[in-house]
PDB file of C-alpha atoms in Angstrom:
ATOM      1  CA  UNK A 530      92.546  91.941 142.977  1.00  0.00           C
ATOM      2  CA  UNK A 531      89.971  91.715 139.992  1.00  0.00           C
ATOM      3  CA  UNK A 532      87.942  94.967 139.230  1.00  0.00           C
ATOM      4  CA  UNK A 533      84.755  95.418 140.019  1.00  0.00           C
ATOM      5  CA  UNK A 534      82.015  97.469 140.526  1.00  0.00           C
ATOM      6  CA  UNK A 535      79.345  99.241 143.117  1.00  0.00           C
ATOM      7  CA  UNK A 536      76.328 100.857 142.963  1.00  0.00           C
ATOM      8  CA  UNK A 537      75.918 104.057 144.817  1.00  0.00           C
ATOM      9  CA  UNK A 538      72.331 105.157 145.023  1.00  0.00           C
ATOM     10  CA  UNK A 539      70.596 108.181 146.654  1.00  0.00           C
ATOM     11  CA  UNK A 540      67.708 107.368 148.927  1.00  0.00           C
ATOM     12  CA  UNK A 541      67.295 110.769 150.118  1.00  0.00           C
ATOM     13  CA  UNK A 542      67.482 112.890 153.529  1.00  0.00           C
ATOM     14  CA  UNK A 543      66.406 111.284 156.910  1.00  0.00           C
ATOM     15  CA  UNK A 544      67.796 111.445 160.365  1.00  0.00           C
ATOM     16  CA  UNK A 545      69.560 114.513 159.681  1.00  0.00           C
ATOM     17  CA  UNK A 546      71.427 113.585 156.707  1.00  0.00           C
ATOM     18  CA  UNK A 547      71.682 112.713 153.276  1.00  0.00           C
ATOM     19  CA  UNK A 548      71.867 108.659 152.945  1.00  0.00           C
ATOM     20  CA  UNK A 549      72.740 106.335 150.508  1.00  0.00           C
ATOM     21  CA  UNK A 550      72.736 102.828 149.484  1.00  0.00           C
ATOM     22  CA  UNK A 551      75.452 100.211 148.420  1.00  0.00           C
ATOM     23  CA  UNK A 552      74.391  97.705 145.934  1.00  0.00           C
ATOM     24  CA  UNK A 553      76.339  95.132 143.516  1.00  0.00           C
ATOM     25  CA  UNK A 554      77.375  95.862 140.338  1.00  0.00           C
ATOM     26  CA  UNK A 555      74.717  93.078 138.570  1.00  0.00           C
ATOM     27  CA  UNK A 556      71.470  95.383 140.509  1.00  0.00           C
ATOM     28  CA  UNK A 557      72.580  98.850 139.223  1.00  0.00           C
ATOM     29  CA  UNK A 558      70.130  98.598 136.547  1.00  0.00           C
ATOM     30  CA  UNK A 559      67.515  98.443 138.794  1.00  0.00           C
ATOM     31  CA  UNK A 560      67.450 101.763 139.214  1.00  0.00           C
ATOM     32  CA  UNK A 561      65.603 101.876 135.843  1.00  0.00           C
ATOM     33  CA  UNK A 562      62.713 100.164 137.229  1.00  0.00           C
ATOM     34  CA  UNK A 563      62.427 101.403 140.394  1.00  0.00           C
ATOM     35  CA  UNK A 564      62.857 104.395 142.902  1.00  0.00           C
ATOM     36  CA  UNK A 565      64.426 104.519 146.228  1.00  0.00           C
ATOM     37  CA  UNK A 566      64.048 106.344 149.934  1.00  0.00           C
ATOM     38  CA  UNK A 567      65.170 105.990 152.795  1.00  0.00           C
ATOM     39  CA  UNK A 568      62.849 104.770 155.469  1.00  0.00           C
ATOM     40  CA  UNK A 569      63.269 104.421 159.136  1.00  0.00           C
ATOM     41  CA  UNK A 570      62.431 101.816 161.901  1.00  0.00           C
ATOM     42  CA  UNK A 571      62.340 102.500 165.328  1.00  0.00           C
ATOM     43  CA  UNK A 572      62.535  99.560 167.903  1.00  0.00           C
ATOM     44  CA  UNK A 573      58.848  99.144 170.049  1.00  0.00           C
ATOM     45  CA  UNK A 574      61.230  97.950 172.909  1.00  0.00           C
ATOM     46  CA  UNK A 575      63.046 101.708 172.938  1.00  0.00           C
ATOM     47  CA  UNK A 576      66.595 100.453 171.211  1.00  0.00           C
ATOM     48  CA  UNK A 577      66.782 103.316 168.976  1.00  0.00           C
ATOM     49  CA  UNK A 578      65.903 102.760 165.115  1.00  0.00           C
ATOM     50  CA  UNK A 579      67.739 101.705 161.734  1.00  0.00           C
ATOM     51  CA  UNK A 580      67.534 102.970 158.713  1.00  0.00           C
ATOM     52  CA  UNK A 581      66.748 100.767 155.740  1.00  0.00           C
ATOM     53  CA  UNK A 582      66.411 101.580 151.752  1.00  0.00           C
ATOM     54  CA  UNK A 583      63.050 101.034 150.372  1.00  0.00           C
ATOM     55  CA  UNK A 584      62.845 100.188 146.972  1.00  0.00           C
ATOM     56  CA  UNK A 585      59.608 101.309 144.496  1.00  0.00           C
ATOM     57  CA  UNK A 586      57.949  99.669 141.470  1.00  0.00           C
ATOM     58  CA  UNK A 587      57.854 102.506 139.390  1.00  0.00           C
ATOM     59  CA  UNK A 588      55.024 101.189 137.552  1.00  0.00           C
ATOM     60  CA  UNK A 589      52.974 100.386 140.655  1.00  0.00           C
ATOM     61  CA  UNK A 590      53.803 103.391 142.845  1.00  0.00           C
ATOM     62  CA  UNK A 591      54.385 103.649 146.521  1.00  0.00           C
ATOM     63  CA  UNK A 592      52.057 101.179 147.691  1.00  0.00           C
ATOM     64  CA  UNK A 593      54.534  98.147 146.070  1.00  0.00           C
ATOM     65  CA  UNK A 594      57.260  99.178 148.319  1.00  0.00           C
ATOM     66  CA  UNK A 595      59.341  97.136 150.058  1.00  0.00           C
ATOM     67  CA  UNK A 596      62.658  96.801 152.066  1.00  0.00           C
ATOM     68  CA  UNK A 597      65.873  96.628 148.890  1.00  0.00           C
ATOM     69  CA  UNK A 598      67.424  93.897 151.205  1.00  0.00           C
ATOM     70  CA  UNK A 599      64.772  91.519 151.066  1.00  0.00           C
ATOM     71  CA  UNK A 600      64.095  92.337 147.379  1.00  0.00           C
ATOM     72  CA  UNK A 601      67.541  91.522 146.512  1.00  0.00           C
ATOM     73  CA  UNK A 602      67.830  88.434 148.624  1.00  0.00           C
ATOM     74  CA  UNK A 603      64.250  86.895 146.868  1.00  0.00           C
ATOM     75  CA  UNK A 604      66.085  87.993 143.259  1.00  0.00           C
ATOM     76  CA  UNK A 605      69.267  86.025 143.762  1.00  0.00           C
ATOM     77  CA  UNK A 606      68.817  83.824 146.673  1.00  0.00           C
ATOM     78  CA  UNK A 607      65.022  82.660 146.862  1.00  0.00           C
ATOM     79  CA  UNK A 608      61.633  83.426 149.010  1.00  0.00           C
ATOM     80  CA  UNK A 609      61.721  84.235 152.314  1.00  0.00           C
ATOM     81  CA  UNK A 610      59.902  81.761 154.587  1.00  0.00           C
ATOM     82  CA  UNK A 611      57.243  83.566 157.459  1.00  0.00           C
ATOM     83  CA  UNK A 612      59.916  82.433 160.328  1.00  0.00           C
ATOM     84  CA  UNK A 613      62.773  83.876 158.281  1.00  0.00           C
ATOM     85  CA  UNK A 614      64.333  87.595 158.164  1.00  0.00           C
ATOM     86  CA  UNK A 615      67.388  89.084 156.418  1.00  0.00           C
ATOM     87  CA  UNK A 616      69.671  90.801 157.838  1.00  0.00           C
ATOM     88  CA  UNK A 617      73.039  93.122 157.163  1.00  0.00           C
ATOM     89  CA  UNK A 618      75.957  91.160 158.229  1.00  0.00           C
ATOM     90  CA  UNK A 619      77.753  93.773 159.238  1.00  0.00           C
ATOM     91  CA  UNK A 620      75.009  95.874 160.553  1.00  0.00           C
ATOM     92  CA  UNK A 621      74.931  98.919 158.130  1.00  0.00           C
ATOM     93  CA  UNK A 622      71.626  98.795 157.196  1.00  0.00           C
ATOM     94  CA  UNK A 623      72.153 100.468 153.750  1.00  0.00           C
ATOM     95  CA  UNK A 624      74.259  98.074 152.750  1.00  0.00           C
ATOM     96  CA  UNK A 625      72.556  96.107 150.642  1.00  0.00           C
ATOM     97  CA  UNK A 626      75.444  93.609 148.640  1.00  0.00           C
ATOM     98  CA  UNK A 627      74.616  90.550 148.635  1.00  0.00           C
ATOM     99  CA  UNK A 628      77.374  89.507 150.749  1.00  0.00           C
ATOM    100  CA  UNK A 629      76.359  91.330 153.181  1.00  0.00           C
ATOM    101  CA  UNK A 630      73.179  90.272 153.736  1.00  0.00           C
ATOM    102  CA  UNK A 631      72.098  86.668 155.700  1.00  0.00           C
ATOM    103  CA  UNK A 632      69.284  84.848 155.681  1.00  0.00           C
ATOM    104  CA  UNK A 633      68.772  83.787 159.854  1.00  0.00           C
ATOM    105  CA  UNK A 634      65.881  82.890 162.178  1.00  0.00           C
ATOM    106  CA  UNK A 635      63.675  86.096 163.518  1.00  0.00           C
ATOM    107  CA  UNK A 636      64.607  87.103 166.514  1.00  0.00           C
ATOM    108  CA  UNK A 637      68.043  86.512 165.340  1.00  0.00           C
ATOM    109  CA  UNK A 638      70.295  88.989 166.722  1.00  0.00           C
ATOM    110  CA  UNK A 639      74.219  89.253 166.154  1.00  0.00           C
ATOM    111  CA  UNK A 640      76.473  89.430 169.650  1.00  0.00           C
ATOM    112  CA  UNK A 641      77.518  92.734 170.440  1.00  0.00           C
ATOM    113  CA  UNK A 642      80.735  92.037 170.050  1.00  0.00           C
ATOM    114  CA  UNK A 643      80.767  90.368 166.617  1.00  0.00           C
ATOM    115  CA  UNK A 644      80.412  93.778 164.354  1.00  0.00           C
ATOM    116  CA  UNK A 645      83.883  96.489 166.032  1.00  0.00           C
ATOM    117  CA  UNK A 646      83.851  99.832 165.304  1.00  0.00           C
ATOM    118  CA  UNK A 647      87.342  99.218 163.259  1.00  0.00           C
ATOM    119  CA  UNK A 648      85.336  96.564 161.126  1.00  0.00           C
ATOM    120  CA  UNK A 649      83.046  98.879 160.275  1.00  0.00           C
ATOM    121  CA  UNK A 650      85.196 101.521 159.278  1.00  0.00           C
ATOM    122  CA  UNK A 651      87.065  98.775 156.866  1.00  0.00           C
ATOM    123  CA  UNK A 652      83.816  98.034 155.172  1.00  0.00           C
ATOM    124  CA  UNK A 653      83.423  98.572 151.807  1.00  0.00           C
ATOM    125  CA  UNK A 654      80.464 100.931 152.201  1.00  0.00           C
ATOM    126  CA  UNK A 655      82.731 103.061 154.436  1.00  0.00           C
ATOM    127  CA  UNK A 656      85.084 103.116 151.689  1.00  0.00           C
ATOM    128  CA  UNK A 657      82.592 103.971 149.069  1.00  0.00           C
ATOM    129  CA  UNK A 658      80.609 106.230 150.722  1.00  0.00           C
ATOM    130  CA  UNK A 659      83.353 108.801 151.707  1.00  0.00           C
ATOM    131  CA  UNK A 660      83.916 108.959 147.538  1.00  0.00           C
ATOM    132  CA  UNK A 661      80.242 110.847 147.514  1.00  0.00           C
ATOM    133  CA  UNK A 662      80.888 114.759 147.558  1.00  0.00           C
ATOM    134  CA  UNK A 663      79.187 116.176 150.794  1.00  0.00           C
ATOM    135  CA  UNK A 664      75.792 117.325 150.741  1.00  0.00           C
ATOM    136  CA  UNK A 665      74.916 120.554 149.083  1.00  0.00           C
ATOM    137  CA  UNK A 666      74.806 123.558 151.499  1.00  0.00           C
ATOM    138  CA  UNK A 667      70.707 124.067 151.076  1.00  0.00           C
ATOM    139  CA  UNK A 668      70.522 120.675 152.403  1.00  0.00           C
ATOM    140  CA  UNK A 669      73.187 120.956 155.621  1.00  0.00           C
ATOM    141  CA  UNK A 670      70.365 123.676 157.438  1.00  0.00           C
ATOM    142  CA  UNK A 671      67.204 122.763 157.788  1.00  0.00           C
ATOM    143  CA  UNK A 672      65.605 126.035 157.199  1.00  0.00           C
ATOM    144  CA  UNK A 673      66.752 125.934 153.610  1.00  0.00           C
ATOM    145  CA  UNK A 674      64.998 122.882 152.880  1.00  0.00           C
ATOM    146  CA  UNK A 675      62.915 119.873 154.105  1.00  0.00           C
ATOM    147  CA  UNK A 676      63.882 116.893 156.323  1.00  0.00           C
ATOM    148  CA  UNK A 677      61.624 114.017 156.908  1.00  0.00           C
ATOM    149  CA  UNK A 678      61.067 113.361 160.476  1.00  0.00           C
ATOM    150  CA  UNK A 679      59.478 110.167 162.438  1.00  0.00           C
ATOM    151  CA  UNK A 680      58.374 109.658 166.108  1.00  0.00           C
ATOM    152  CA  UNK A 681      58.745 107.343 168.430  1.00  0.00           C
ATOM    153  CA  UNK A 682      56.585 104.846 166.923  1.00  0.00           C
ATOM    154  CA  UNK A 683      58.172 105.202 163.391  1.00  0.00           C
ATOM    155  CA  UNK A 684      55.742 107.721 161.417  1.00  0.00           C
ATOM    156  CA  UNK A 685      56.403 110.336 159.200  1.00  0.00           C
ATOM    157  CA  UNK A 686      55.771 113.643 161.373  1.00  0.00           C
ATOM    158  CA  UNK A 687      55.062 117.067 159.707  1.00  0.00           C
ATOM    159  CA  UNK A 688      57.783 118.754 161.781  1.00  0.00           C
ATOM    160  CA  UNK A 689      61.049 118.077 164.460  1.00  0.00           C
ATOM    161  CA  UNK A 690      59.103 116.703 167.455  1.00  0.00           C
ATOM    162  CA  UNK A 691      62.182 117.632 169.713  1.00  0.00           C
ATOM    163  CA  UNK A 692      60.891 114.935 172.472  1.00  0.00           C
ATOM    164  CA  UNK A 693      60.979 112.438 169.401  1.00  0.00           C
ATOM    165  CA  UNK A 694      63.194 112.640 166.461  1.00  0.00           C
ATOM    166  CA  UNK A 695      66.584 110.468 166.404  1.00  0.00           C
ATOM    167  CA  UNK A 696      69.327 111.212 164.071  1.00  0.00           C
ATOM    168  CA  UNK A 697      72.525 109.637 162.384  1.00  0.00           C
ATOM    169  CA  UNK A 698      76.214 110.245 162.800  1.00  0.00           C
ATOM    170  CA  UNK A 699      76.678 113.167 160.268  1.00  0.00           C
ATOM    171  CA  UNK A 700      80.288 111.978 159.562  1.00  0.00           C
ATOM    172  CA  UNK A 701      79.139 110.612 156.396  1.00  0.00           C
ATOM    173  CA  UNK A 702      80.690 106.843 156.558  1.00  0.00           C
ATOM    174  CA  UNK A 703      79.352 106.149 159.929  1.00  0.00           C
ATOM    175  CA  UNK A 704      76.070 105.050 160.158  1.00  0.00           C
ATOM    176  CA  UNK A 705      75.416 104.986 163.818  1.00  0.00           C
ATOM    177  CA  UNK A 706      71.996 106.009 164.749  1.00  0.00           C
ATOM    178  CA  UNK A 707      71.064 107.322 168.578  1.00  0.00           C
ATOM    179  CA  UNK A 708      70.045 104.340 170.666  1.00  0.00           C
ATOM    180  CA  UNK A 709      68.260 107.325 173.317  1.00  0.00           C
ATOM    181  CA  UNK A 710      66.803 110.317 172.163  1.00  0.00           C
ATOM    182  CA  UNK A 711      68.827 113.325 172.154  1.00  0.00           C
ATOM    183  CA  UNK A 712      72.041 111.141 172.668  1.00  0.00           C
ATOM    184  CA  UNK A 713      74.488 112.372 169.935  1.00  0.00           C
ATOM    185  CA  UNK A 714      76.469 115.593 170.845  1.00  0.00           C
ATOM    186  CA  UNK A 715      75.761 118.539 168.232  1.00  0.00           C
ATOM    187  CA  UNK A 716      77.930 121.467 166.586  1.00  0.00           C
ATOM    188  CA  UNK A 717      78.085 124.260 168.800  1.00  0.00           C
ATOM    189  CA  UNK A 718      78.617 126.540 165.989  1.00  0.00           C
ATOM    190  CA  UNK A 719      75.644 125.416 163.108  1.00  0.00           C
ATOM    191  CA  UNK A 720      73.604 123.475 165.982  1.00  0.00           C
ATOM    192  CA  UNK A 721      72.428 121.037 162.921  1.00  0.00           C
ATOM    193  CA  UNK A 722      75.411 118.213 162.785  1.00  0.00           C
ATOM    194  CA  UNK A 723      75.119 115.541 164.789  1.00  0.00           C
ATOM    195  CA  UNK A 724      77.628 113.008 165.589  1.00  0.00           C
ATOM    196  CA  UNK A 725      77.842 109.815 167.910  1.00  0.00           C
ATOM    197  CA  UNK A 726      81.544 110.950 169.262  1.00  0.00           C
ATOM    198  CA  UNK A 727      84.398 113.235 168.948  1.00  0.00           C
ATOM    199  CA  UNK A 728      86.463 111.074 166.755  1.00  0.00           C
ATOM    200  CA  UNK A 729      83.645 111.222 164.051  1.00  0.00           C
ATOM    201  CA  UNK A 730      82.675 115.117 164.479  1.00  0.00           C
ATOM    202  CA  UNK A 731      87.176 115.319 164.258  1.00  0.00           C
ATOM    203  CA  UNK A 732      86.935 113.316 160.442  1.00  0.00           C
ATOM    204  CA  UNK A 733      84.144 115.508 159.776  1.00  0.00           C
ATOM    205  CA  UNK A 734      85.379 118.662 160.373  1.00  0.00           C
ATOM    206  CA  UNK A 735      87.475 119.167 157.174  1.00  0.00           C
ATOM    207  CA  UNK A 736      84.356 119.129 155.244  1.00  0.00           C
ATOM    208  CA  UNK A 737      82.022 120.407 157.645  1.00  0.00           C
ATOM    209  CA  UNK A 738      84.013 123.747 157.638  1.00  0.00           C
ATOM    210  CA  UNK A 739      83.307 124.867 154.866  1.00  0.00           C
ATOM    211  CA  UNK A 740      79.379 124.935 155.460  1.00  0.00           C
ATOM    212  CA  UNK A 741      79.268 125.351 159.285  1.00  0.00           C
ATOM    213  CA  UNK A 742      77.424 128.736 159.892  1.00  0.00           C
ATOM    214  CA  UNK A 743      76.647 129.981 163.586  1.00  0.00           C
ATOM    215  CA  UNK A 744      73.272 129.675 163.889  1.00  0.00           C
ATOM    216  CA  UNK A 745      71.973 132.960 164.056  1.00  0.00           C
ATOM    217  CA  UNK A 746      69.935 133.985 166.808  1.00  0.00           C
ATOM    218  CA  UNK A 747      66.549 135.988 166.257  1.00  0.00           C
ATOM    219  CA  UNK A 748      66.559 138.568 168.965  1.00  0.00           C
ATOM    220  CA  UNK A 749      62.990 140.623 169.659  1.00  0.00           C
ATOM    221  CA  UNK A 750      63.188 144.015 168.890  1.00  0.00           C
ATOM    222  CA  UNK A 751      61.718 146.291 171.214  1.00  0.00           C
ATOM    223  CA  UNK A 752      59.574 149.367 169.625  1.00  0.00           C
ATOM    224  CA  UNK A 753      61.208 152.742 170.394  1.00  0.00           C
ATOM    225  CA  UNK A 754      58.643 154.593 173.011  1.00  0.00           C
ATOM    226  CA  UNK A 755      56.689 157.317 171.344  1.00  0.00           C
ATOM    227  CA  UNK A 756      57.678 160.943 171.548  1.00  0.00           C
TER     228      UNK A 756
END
């Protein structure tokens, strides 16, 4: 097997954790020209949401923004006709390789049972993304720092709407996002990681160890009665 190589690029913190995006080896220096985020989608129809890397003109600002998958596909492959959408073979959104992605009709949508847990856990993004070292400890609690949240209808929220927020796997390979509000199990101990099952929060746990605080509880203190 030939060497070769893969980007690895930091779109920031969304859905509860840090996420990043795969790209080939010929787009790395893209990252000269543009800036990246992560951005998420939830479905009108109440399927959950995706997460997708948005990609920035430096020189134009956020207003030129657009989806890195179909920016990619239009570089190498073409325009995208109105009918037409691209989409990540092997549904990992962030994986943005050109052979991942596919040009099909919109609407298109793969069978269920086309993309198996074990594939995805042989992709290459799996692979690469477990080389990333695990996010710093200001970013694991979210009273140390700032997490974007959306609602329901896919805008950026000031705060955690508990009734509306989804969030990824935090096992940092999987990129399962809840499909229901509320549906991943958390950490009893930090109650901040979320993961879609026990076999991820199990992989996880080796890492997650070393940061996992209880969450402390603020208890009201009551004033002593005067004397």
């Amino acid at each position: 097997m030939s060497d070769f190589k893969l980007g690895i690029v930091r779109l920031g913190r969304v859905a509860g954790k840090t996420k990043y995006t795969l790209i080939d080896e010929q787009d790395i220096p893209l990252v000269e020209n543009y800036a990246f985020e992560a951005r998420m989608e939830v479905d009108a129809d109440g399927n959950g949401a995706k997460i997708f890397a948005y990609a920035f003109d430096i020189g134009k600002g956020r207003w030129a923004g657009r989806p890195l998958h179909e920016l990619l596909w239009e570089k190498h492959r073409g325009g995208i006709a109105p009918s037409f959408q691209v989409i990540h073979i092997n549904s990992v959104t962030v994986d943005n390789r050109l052979d991942n992605l596919r040009l099909v009709p919109v609407g298109w949508t793969p069978k269920p049972e086309e993309i198996s847990s074990k594939q995805r856990e042989q992709s290459l993004y799996w692979l690469a993304i477990q080389q990333v070292p695990a996010d710093p400890l200001e970013e694991q609690y979210l009273e140390l720092s700032r997490t974007r949240y959306y609602n329901a209808n896919g805008e950026l929220v000031e705060e955690e709407e508990c009734s509306c927020t989804y969030y990824e796997c935090h096992y940092p390979p999987c990129s399962l996002i809840e499909r229901r509000l509320r549906e991943f199990n958390i950490c009893g101990r930090c109650q901040v990681a979320r993961y879609c099952g026990s076999q991820c929060q199990q992989r996880d746990w080796p890492a997650h160890k070393k940061q996992c605080r209880e969450r402390k509880r603020v208890l009201a203190l009551e004033s002593e009665p005067e004397r």
